Short mmCIF file of the C-alpha atoms (twelve columns), coordinates in Angstrom:
data_MODEL
# 
_entry.id   MODEL 
# 
loop_
_atom_site.group_PDB 
_atom_site.id 
_atom_site.type_symbol 
_atom_site.label_atom_id 
_atom_site.label_alt_id 
_atom_site.label_comp_id 
_atom_site.label_asym_id 
_atom_site.label_seq_id 
_atom_site.Cartn_x 
_atom_site.Cartn_y 
_atom_site.Cartn_z 
_atom_site.pdbx_PDB_model_num 
ATOM 1   C CA . MET A 1   -8.323  37.111 29.696  1 
ATOM 2   C CA . SER A 2   -8.471  40.442 27.784  1 
ATOM 3   C CA . VAL A 3   -10.392 41.364 24.838  1 
ATOM 4   C CA . LYS A 4   -7.205  40.946 22.828  1 
ATOM 5   C CA . GLU A 5   -6.365  37.681 23.708  1 
ATOM 6   C CA . ARG A 6   -10.085 37.066 23.145  1 
ATOM 7   C CA . LYS A 7   -10.502 38.093 19.873  1 
ATOM 8   C CA . GLU A 8   -6.993  36.446 18.480  1 
ATOM 9   C CA . ARG A 9   -8.413  32.976 19.886  1 
ATOM 10  C CA . GLU A 10  -11.821 33.483 18.086  1 
ATOM 11  C CA . ARG A 11  -9.459  34.457 15.247  1 
ATOM 12  C CA . ALA A 12  -6.984  31.170 15.352  1 
ATOM 13  C CA . GLU A 13  -10.110 29.014 15.895  1 
ATOM 14  C CA . ARG A 14  -12.180 30.393 12.596  1 
ATOM 15  C CA . GLU A 15  -8.885  29.899 10.812  1 
ATOM 16  C CA . ARG A 16  -8.445  26.082 12.090  1 
ATOM 17  C CA . LEU A 17  -12.212 25.988 10.561  1 
ATOM 18  C CA . ILE A 18  -11.865 26.994 7.072   1 
ATOM 19  C CA . VAL A 19  -8.846  24.546 6.833   1 
ATOM 20  C CA . ALA A 20  -10.311 21.955 8.232   1 
ATOM 21  C CA . THR A 21  -13.710 22.455 5.992   1 
ATOM 22  C CA . ALA A 22  -11.984 23.162 3.161   1 
ATOM 23  C CA . ARG A 23  -9.688  19.605 3.723   1 
ATOM 24  C CA . GLU A 24  -13.244 17.710 4.660   1 
ATOM 25  C CA . LEU A 25  -14.812 19.372 1.635   1 
ATOM 26  C CA . ALA A 26  -11.394 18.626 -1.437  1 
ATOM 27  C CA . GLU A 27  -11.515 14.851 0.838   1 
ATOM 28  C CA . GLN A 28  -15.522 14.320 -0.102  1 
ATOM 29  C CA . GLN A 29  -15.641 15.988 -3.805  1 
ATOM 30  C CA . GLY A 30  -12.245 17.623 -4.870  1 
ATOM 31  C CA . TRP A 31  -10.344 20.775 -5.017  1 
ATOM 32  C CA . ASP A 32  -12.630 21.548 -7.651  1 
ATOM 33  C CA . ALA A 33  -15.228 21.956 -5.374  1 
ATOM 34  C CA . VAL A 34  -13.462 23.887 -2.556  1 
ATOM 35  C CA . THR A 35  -14.448 27.585 -3.708  1 
ATOM 36  C CA . THR A 36  -14.238 30.402 -1.231  1 
ATOM 37  C CA . ARG A 37  -18.254 30.678 -1.690  1 
ATOM 38  C CA . ARG A 38  -18.737 27.085 -0.670  1 
ATOM 39  C CA . LEU A 39  -16.394 27.713 2.003   1 
ATOM 40  C CA . ALA A 40  -18.224 31.014 3.301   1 
ATOM 41  C CA . GLU A 41  -21.743 28.918 3.384   1 
ATOM 42  C CA . ARG A 42  -19.956 25.978 5.291   1 
ATOM 43  C CA . ILE A 43  -18.912 27.770 8.006   1 
ATOM 44  C CA . GLU A 44  -21.407 30.028 8.205   1 
ATOM 45  C CA . TYR A 45  -19.538 33.292 8.132   1 
ATOM 46  C CA . SER A 46  -19.076 35.828 5.162   1 
ATOM 47  C CA . GLN A 47  -16.820 35.650 2.558   1 
ATOM 48  C CA . PRO A 48  -14.943 38.624 3.768   1 
ATOM 49  C CA . VAL A 49  -14.388 36.805 6.825   1 
ATOM 50  C CA . LEU A 50  -12.768 33.933 5.045   1 
ATOM 51  C CA . TYR A 51  -10.992 36.772 3.232   1 
ATOM 52  C CA . SER A 52  -9.757  38.254 6.151   1 
ATOM 53  C CA . HIS A 53  -7.674  34.803 6.796   1 
ATOM 54  C CA . PHE A 54  -6.525  33.868 3.732   1 
ATOM 55  C CA . ARG A 55  -6.235  36.232 0.376   1 
ATOM 56  C CA . GLY A 56  -7.877  33.382 -1.985  1 
ATOM 57  C CA . LYS A 57  -8.530  29.461 -2.512  1 
ATOM 58  C CA . ARG A 58  -4.333  29.187 -2.947  1 
ATOM 59  C CA . GLU A 59  -3.300  29.841 0.445   1 
ATOM 60  C CA . ILE A 60  -6.109  27.675 1.995   1 
ATOM 61  C CA . ILE A 61  -4.406  24.988 -0.468  1 
ATOM 62  C CA . GLY A 62  -1.039  26.297 1.487   1 
ATOM 63  C CA . ALA A 63  -2.350  25.641 4.964   1 
ATOM 64  C CA . VAL A 64  -4.025  22.485 4.337   1 
ATOM 65  C CA . ALA A 65  -0.029  21.533 2.738   1 
ATOM 66  C CA . LEU A 66  1.177   22.474 6.306   1 
ATOM 67  C CA . GLU A 67  -0.986  20.621 7.961   1 
ATOM 68  C CA . GLY A 68  -0.470  17.654 5.800   1 
ATOM 69  C CA . ALA A 69  3.436   17.863 6.388   1 
ATOM 70  C CA . THR A 70  2.891   18.071 10.090  1 
ATOM 71  C CA . GLU A 71  0.815   14.726 10.010  1 
ATOM 72  C CA . MET A 72  2.627   12.921 7.437   1 
ATOM 73  C CA . ALA A 73  5.935   13.463 9.634   1 
ATOM 74  C CA . VAL A 74  4.658   11.955 12.460  1 
ATOM 75  C CA . ALA A 75  3.064   9.145  10.690  1 
ATOM 76  C CA . LEU A 76  6.661   8.560  9.171   1 
ATOM 77  C CA . ARG A 77  8.198   8.816  12.297  1 
ATOM 78  C CA . ALA A 78  5.842   7.005  14.297  1 
ATOM 79  C CA . ALA A 79  5.945   4.127  11.304  1 
ATOM 80  C CA . THR A 80  10.195  3.945  11.731  1 
ATOM 81  C CA . ALA A 81  10.467  4.131  15.758  1 
ATOM 82  C CA . ALA A 82  8.119   0.951  15.510  1 
ATOM 83  C CA . THR A 83  10.562  -0.966 13.776  1 
ATOM 84  C CA . ASP A 84  13.755  -2.724 14.923  1 
ATOM 85  C CA . GLY A 85  16.952  -2.795 11.673  1 
ATOM 86  C CA . PRO A 86  17.646  -0.136 8.561   1 
ATOM 87  C CA . ARG A 87  16.275  -2.358 6.671   1 
ATOM 88  C CA . GLU A 88  12.937  -2.406 8.597   1 
ATOM 89  C CA . ARG A 89  12.794  0.581  9.431   1 
ATOM 90  C CA . VAL A 90  12.655  1.933  5.191   1 
ATOM 91  C CA . ALA A 91  10.449  -0.262 4.091   1 
ATOM 92  C CA . ALA A 92  7.997   1.170  7.171   1 
ATOM 93  C CA . LEU A 93  8.747   4.509  6.268   1 
ATOM 94  C CA . ALA A 94  7.346   3.401  2.515   1 
ATOM 95  C CA . ARG A 95  5.058   1.698  3.799   1 
ATOM 96  C CA . ALA A 96  3.675   4.611  5.800   1 
ATOM 97  C CA . TYR A 97  4.209   7.518  2.754   1 
ATOM 98  C CA . LEU A 98  2.235   5.399  0.660   1 
ATOM 99  C CA . ASP A 99  -0.510  4.817  2.893   1 
ATOM 100 C CA . PHE A 100 -0.551  8.684  3.712   1 
ATOM 101 C CA . ALA A 101 -0.971  9.672  0.341   1 
ATOM 102 C CA . VAL A 102 -3.878  6.686  -0.338  1 
ATOM 103 C CA . ARG A 103 -5.825  8.204  3.225   1 
ATOM 104 C CA . ASN A 104 -5.892  11.529 2.398   1 
ATOM 105 C CA . PRO A 105 -5.515  12.208 -1.260  1 
ATOM 106 C CA . ALA A 106 -6.566  16.240 -0.794  1 
ATOM 107 C CA . VAL A 107 -3.573  16.858 1.523   1 
ATOM 108 C CA . TYR A 108 -1.483  15.004 -0.513  1 
ATOM 109 C CA . ASP A 109 -2.482  16.874 -3.608  1 
ATOM 110 C CA . ALA A 110 -2.031  19.885 -1.514  1 
ATOM 111 C CA . LEU A 111 1.596   19.052 -0.702  1 
ATOM 112 C CA . PHE A 112 2.926   17.831 -4.047  1 
ATOM 113 C CA . GLN A 113 0.441   18.142 -6.759  1 
ATOM 114 C CA . LEU A 114 -1.057  21.626 -5.845  1 
ATOM 115 C CA . ASP A 115 -0.269  25.629 -5.767  1 
ATOM 116 C CA . GLY A 116 -0.260  26.489 -2.447  1 
ATOM 117 C CA . GLY A 117 1.851   29.431 -2.928  1 
ATOM 118 C CA . LEU A 118 4.704   27.706 -0.543  1 
ATOM 119 C CA . ALA A 119 8.255   27.500 -1.189  1 
ATOM 120 C CA . TYR A 120 9.517   24.170 -1.343  1 
ATOM 121 C CA . ALA A 121 13.729  23.397 -0.907  1 
ATOM 122 C CA . GLN A 122 14.898  27.059 -0.411  1 
ATOM 123 C CA . GLU A 123 15.766  29.169 2.534   1 
ATOM 124 C CA . ASP A 124 12.409  30.304 3.148   1 
ATOM 125 C CA . THR A 125 10.977  27.220 3.316   1 
ATOM 126 C CA . PRO A 126 8.240   26.619 5.675   1 
ATOM 127 C CA . GLU A 127 9.386   24.387 9.260   1 
ATOM 128 C CA . PRO A 128 6.458   22.029 8.351   1 
ATOM 129 C CA . LEU A 129 7.838   21.133 4.815   1 
ATOM 130 C CA . LYS A 130 11.341  21.081 6.216   1 
ATOM 131 C CA . ASP A 131 10.412  18.488 8.773   1 
ATOM 132 C CA . ALA A 132 8.411   16.476 6.627   1 
ATOM 133 C CA . PHE A 133 11.332  16.136 4.545   1 
ATOM 134 C CA . ALA A 134 13.715  15.738 8.037   1 
ATOM 135 C CA . ALA A 135 11.269  12.542 8.767   1 
ATOM 136 C CA . LEU A 136 12.559  10.729 5.815   1 
ATOM 137 C CA . LEU A 137 15.961  12.128 5.621   1 
ATOM 138 C CA . GLU A 138 16.708  10.812 9.244   1 
ATOM 139 C CA . CYS A 139 15.300  7.090  8.309   1 
ATOM 140 C CA . LEU A 140 17.301  7.294  4.522   1 
ATOM 141 C CA . ALA A 141 20.610  8.534  5.800   1 
ATOM 142 C CA . GLU A 142 21.865  5.269  7.369   1 
ATOM 143 C CA . VAL A 143 21.263  3.896  4.514   1 
ATOM 144 C CA . ALA A 144 22.095  6.054  1.003   1 
ATOM 145 C CA . GLY A 145 25.739  3.963  1.183   1 
ATOM 146 C CA . ASP A 146 29.427  5.292  1.292   1 
ATOM 147 C CA . GLY A 147 30.395  8.050  -0.382  1 
ATOM 148 C CA . VAL A 148 26.585  9.143  -1.076  1 
ATOM 149 C CA . HIS A 149 24.758  12.496 -0.279  1 
ATOM 150 C CA . ALA A 150 22.196  11.339 2.303   1 
ATOM 151 C CA . GLY A 151 20.118  14.737 0.973   1 
ATOM 152 C CA . LEU A 152 20.485  13.391 -2.408  1 
ATOM 153 C CA . PHE A 153 20.059  10.171 -1.786  1 
ATOM 154 C CA . THR A 154 16.264  11.044 0.240   1 
ATOM 155 C CA . GLU A 155 15.106  13.179 -2.941  1 
ATOM 156 C CA . VAL A 156 15.489  10.249 -4.959  1 
ATOM 157 C CA . PHE A 157 14.167  7.885  -2.792  1 
ATOM 158 C CA . TRP A 158 11.423  10.507 -2.262  1 
ATOM 159 C CA . ALA A 159 10.747  10.604 -5.853  1 
ATOM 160 C CA . ALA A 160 10.447  6.941  -6.405  1 
ATOM 161 C CA . LEU A 161 7.742   6.679  -3.337  1 
ATOM 162 C CA . HIS A 162 5.666   9.790  -5.244  1 
ATOM 163 C CA . GLY A 163 5.543   8.521  -8.463  1 
ATOM 164 C CA . LEU A 164 4.858   4.966  -6.806  1 
ATOM 165 C CA . ALA A 165 1.956   6.978  -5.127  1 
ATOM 166 C CA . THR A 166 0.806   9.394  -8.027  1 
ATOM 167 C CA . LEU A 167 0.900   6.248  -10.735 1 
ATOM 168 C CA . THR A 168 -0.938  3.993  -8.529  1 
ATOM 169 C CA . ARG A 169 -3.616  6.729  -7.451  1 
ATOM 170 C CA . ALA A 170 -4.152  7.460  -11.159 1 
ATOM 171 C CA . GLY A 171 -4.763  3.694  -11.570 1 
ATOM 172 C CA . ARG A 172 -1.425  3.367  -14.221 1 
ATOM 173 C CA . LEU A 173 -0.526  0.674  -11.420 1 
ATOM 174 C CA . LEU A 174 -1.864  -2.348 -9.896  1 
ATOM 175 C CA . PRO A 175 -2.713  -1.742 -5.955  1 
ATOM 176 C CA . GLU A 176 -2.534  -5.391 -5.382  1 
ATOM 177 C CA . ASP A 177 1.130   -4.960 -6.202  1 
ATOM 178 C CA . ALA A 178 1.796   -2.152 -4.174  1 
ATOM 179 C CA . GLU A 179 3.719   -4.667 -0.959  1 
ATOM 180 C CA . PRO A 180 6.305   -6.040 -4.063  1 
ATOM 181 C CA . ARG A 181 7.022   -2.612 -5.424  1 
ATOM 182 C CA . VAL A 182 8.072   -1.876 -1.850  1 
ATOM 183 C CA . GLU A 183 10.385  -4.534 -1.559  1 
ATOM 184 C CA . LEU A 184 12.071  -4.409 -4.826  1 
ATOM 185 C CA . LEU A 185 12.619  -0.605 -3.926  1 
ATOM 186 C CA . VAL A 186 13.841  -0.964 -0.570  1 
ATOM 187 C CA . ASP A 187 16.237  -4.285 -1.923  1 
ATOM 188 C CA . ARG A 188 17.492  -1.819 -4.807  1 
ATOM 189 C CA . LEU A 189 18.020  1.348  -3.588  1 
ATOM 190 C CA . ALA A 190 18.898  1.163  0.263   1 
ATOM 191 C CA . VAL A 191 21.722  -0.379 1.101   1 
ATOM 192 C CA . VAL A 192 21.421  -2.395 4.034   1 
# 
């Protein structure tokens, strides 16, 4: 291995460490606790080293969001692949999405609530974000209904899921009613 390859590998490892540490800190204490100073202390590198990877917290949030988008896409596809029939796939998709939001609140916030400097729904949208949307679209396109644009249907269904996730996390909806909400959403929105 050349010196250049070793340095690139070390740089990539440091970057993964920064992102993992930011994510861990955010999951434990919230995004307000994530500061470059605190991260530098936790990873035992100087702040200039941290800044050589990310220009600031905004870019770190973006990196966590991209990692989270990849994980969400995997979770959604795994949930829908394990079911038979369109209605069951849509219900599994909804449950997996809501479960992801509950299990990964800081990642969910990085994806959908905080400014990570990422472009959404644009030509330059990063691939992990496009793939997370594609994971929704793959399942929902089959239940959009005749004459309904599958992408628009997916956006509306996703918006409903996001609303449920956000309102439940904020204590505005009773968590014990999560399953009846999923059933209602699937039965009323999805044409199966």
